[in-house]
Coordinates of C-alpha atoms and ligand atoms in Angstrom, one line a residue:
X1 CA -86.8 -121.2 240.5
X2 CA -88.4 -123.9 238.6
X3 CA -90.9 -124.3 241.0
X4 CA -91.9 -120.6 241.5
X5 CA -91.7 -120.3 237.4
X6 CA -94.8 -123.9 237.7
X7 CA -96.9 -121.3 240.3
X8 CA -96.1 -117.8 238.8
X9 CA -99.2 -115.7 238.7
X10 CA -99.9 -113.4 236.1
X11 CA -100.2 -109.7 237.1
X12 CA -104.3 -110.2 237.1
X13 CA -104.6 -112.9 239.5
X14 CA -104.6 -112.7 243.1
X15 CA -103.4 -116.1 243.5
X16 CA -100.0 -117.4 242.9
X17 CA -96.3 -116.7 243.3
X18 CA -95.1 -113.2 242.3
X19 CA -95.8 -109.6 243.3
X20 CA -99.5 -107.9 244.1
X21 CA -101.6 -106.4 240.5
X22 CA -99.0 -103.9 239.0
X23 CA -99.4 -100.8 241.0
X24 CA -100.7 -97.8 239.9
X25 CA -98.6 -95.4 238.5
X26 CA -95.8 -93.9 241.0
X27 CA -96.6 -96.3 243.5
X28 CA -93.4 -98.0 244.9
X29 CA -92.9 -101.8 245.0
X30 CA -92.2 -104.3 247.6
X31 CA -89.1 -106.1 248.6
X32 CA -90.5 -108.8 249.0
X33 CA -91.5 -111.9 247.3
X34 CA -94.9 -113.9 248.2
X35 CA -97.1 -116.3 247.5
X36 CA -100.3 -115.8 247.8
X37 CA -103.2 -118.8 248.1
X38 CA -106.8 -119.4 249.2
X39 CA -106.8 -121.5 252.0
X40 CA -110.6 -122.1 253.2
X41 CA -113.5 -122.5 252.4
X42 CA -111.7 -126.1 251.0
X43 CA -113.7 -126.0 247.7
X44 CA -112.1 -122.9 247.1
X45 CA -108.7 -124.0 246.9
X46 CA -106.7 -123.8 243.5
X47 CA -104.0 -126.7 243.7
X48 CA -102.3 -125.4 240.6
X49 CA -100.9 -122.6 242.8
X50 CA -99.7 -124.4 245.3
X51 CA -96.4 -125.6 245.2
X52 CA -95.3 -129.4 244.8
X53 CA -92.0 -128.8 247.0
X54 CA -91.0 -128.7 249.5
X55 CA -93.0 -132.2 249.8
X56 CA -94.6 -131.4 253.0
X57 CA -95.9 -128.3 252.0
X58 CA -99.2 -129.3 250.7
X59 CA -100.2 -131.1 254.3
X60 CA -98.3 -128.2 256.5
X61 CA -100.9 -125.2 255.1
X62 CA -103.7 -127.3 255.1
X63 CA -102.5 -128.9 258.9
X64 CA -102.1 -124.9 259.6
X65 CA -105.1 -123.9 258.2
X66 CA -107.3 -126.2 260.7
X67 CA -105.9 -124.9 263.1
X68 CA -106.1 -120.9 262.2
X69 CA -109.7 -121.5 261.5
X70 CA -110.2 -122.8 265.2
X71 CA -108.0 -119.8 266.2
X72 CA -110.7 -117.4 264.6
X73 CA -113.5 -119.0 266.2
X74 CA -111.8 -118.7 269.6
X75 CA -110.0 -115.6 269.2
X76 CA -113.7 -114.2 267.6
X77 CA -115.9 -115.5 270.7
X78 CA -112.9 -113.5 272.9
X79 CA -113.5 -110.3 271.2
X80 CA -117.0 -110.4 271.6
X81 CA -117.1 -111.4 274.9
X82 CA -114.5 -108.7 276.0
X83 CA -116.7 -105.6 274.8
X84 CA -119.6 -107.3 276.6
X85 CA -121.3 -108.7 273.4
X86 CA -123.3 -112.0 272.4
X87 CA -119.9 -115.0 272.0
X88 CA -121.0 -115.7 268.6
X89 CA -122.1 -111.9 267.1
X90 CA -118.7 -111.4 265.0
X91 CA -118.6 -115.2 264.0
X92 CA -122.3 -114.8 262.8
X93 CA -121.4 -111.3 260.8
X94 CA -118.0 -113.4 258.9
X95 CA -120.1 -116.2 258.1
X96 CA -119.7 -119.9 257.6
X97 CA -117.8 -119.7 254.9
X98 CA -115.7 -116.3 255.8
X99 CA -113.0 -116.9 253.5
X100 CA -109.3 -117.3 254.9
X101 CA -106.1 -116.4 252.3
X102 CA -102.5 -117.2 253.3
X103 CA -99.9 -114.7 252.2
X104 CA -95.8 -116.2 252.6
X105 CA -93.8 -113.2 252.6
X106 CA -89.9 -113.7 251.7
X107 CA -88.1 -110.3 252.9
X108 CA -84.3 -111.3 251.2
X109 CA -81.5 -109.3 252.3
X110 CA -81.6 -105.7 250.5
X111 CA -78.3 -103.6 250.3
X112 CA -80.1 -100.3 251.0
X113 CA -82.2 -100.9 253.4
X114 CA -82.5 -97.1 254.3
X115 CA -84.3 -96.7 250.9
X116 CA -86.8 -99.8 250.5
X117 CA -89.1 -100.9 252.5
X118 CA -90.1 -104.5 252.3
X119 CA -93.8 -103.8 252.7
X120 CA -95.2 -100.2 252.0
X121 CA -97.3 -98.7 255.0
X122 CA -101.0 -100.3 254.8
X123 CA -104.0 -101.3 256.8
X124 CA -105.9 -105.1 256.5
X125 CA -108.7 -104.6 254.6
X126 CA -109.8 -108.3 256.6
X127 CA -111.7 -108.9 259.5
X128 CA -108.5 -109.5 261.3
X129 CA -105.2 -111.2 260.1
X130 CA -103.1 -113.8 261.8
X131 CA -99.4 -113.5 261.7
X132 CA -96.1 -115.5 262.0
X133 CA -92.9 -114.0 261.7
X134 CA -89.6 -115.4 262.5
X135 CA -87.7 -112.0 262.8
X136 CA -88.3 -108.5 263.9
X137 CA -89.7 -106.0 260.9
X138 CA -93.0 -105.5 261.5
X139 CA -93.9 -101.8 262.5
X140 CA -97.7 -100.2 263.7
X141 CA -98.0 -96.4 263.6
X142 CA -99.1 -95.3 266.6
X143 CA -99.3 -91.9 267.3
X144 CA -97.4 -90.8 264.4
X145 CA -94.6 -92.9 266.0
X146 CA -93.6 -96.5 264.3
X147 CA -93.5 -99.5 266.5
X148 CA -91.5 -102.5 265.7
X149 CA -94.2 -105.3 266.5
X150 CA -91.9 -107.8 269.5
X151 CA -90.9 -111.7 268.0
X152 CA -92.4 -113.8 270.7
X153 CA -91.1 -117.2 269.8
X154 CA -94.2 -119.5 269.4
X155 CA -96.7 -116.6 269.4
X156 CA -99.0 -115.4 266.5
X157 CA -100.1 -112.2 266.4
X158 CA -103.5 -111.3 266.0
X159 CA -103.6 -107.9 263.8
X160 CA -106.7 -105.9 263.7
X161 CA -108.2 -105.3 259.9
X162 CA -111.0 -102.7 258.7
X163 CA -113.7 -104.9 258.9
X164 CA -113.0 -105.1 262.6
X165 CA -112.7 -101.7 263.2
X166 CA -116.4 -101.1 261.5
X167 CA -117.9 -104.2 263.3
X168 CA -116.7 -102.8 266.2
X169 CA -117.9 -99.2 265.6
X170 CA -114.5 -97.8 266.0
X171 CA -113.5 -99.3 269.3
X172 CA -110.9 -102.0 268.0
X173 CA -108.7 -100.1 265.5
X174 CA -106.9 -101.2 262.1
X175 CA -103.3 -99.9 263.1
X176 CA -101.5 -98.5 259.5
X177 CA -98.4 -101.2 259.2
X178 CA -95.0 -101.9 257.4
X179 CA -92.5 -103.7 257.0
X180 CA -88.6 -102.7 256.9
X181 CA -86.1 -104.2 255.0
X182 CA -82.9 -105.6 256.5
X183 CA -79.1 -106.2 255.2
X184 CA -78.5 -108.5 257.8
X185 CA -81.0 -111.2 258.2
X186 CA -83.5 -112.0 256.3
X187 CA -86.9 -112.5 257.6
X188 CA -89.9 -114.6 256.8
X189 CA -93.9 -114.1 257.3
X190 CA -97.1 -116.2 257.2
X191 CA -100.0 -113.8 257.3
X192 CA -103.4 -115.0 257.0
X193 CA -106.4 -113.4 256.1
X194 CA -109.8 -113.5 258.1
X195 CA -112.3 -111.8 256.0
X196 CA -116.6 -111.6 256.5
X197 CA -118.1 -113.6 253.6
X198 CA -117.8 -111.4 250.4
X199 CA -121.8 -111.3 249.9
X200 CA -122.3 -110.7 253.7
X201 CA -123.2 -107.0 255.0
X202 CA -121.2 -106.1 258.3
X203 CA -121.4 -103.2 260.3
X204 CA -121.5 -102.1 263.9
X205 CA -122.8 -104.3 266.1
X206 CA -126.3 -103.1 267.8
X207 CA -124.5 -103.4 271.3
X208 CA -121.7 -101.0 270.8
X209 CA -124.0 -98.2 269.0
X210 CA -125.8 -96.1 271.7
X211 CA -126.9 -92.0 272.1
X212 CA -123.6 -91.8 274.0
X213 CA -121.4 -93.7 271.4
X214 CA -123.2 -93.0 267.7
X215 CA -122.6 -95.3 265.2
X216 CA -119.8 -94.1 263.2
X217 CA -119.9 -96.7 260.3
X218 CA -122.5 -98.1 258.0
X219 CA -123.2 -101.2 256.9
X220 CA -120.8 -102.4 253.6
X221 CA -120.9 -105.0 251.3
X222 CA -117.9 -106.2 249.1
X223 CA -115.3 -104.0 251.7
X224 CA -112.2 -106.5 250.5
X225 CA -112.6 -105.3 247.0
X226 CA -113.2 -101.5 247.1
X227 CA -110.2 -101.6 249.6
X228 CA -108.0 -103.2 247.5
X229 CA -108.5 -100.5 244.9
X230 CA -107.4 -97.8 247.4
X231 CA -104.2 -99.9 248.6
X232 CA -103.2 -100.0 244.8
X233 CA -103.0 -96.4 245.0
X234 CA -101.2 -96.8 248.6
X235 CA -104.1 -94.9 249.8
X236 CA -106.6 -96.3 252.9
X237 CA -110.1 -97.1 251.9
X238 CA -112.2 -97.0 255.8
X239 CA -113.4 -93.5 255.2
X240 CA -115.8 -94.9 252.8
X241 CA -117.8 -96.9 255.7
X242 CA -117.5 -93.5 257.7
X243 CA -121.5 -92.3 258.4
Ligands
AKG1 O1 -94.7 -109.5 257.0 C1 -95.4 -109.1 257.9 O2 -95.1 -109.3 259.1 C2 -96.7 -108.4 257.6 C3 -97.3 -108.8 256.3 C4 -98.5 -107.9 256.0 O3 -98.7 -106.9 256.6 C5 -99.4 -108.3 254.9 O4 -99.1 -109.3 254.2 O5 -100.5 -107.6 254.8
FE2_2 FE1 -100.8 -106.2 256.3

């Protein structure tokens, strides 16, 4: 307790231990508790939020975030090279310095399970988000149906964000995803957040725009922030990219 009270954010920060901004009005909260810091670029990181124990935190997330970052470059050159495109077109549109924000999610046991959720339904508004769990919880709406994500033990799972879906004019899609609360076990995420540059433009790359498939998203600056607005309001925020 004494070392969440040392890292406690205040409701305006983004950075630090504790719950998102308070919500808008009549928005439900989280059970969950999280800590939330900014990983890379390096010179970007805020020490004072991150905690001094366990000991080997410090060189764990900074260990982890190495390797993430070369995760992204691979996992970027893949997508692009699966719809046919130029290797580097998506690394090129995040940037150098496309930021990357680690979010620990504690989901403790809840007695009532059937009336919390431990993460309200949302989409990413990142690139893409990498994600850790070490139980079962995560759903994806597909179809109007939800989907409880599978715990591959030693697997990270690679979870599609807006930015993605208007990069990719539509073809990769941003699933709408939540998380359940549980009486039994408690469960533990590390997501991390893989977001363009914040003064960058993205949109559709040329390659996937043609008189058959239209481009269906314009070119946006600052997407991270006017989505977050929306997601205070539990609302979605990719119809404002829509052409
Ligand atoms: O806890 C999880 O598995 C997902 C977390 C998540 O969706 C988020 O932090 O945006
Ligand atoms: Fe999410």
């Amino acid at each position: 307790m004494e070392e969440k009270k040392k890292i406690a954010k205040t409701v305006v920060d983004f950075e630090g231990y504790g719950a998102d901004p308070v919500p808008e009005e009549g928005q439900s909260l989280d059970w969950s508790d999280r800590l939330f810091l900014d990983v890379y670029p390096e010179d970007l990181r805020k020490f004072k939020f991150w905690p001094e124990n366990p000991k080997p935190f410090r060189n764990v997330l900074e260990e982890y975030t190495e390797k993430i970052k070369k995760i992204t470059e691979l996992t970027s050159k893949a997508m692009a090279r699966s719809l046919n495109l130029e290797e580097n077109c998506f690394l090129n549109q995040f940037g150098e310095r496309g930021p990357l924000q680690a979010r620990f999610n504690y989901y403790s046991l809840c007695q009532r399970p059937d009336r919390v959720l431990g993460l309200k339904p949302h989409a990413d508004g990142s690139g893409y988000t990498i994600i850790y769990q070490d139980e079962l919880g995560l759903q994806v709406l597909k179809d109007d149906k939800w989907l409880t994500v599978p715990n591959l033990s030693q697997a990270l799972l690679v979870l599609m964000g807006d930015q993605m879906e208007i990069m990719t004019n539509g073809i990769f899609k941003s699933p709408v995803h939540r998380v359940l609360s549980n009486a039994e076990k408690d469960r533990i995420s590390v997501a991390v957040f893989y977001t363009p540059e914040g003064g960058r433009e993205i949109g559709p790359e040329d390659g996937l725009v043609s008189e058959e498939k239209p481009q269906i998203f314009k070119k946006v600056k600052g997407y991270a922030d006017i989505h977050f607005e929306y997601y205070q309001r539990g609302m979605r925020a990719l119809h404002i990219a829509q052409v």
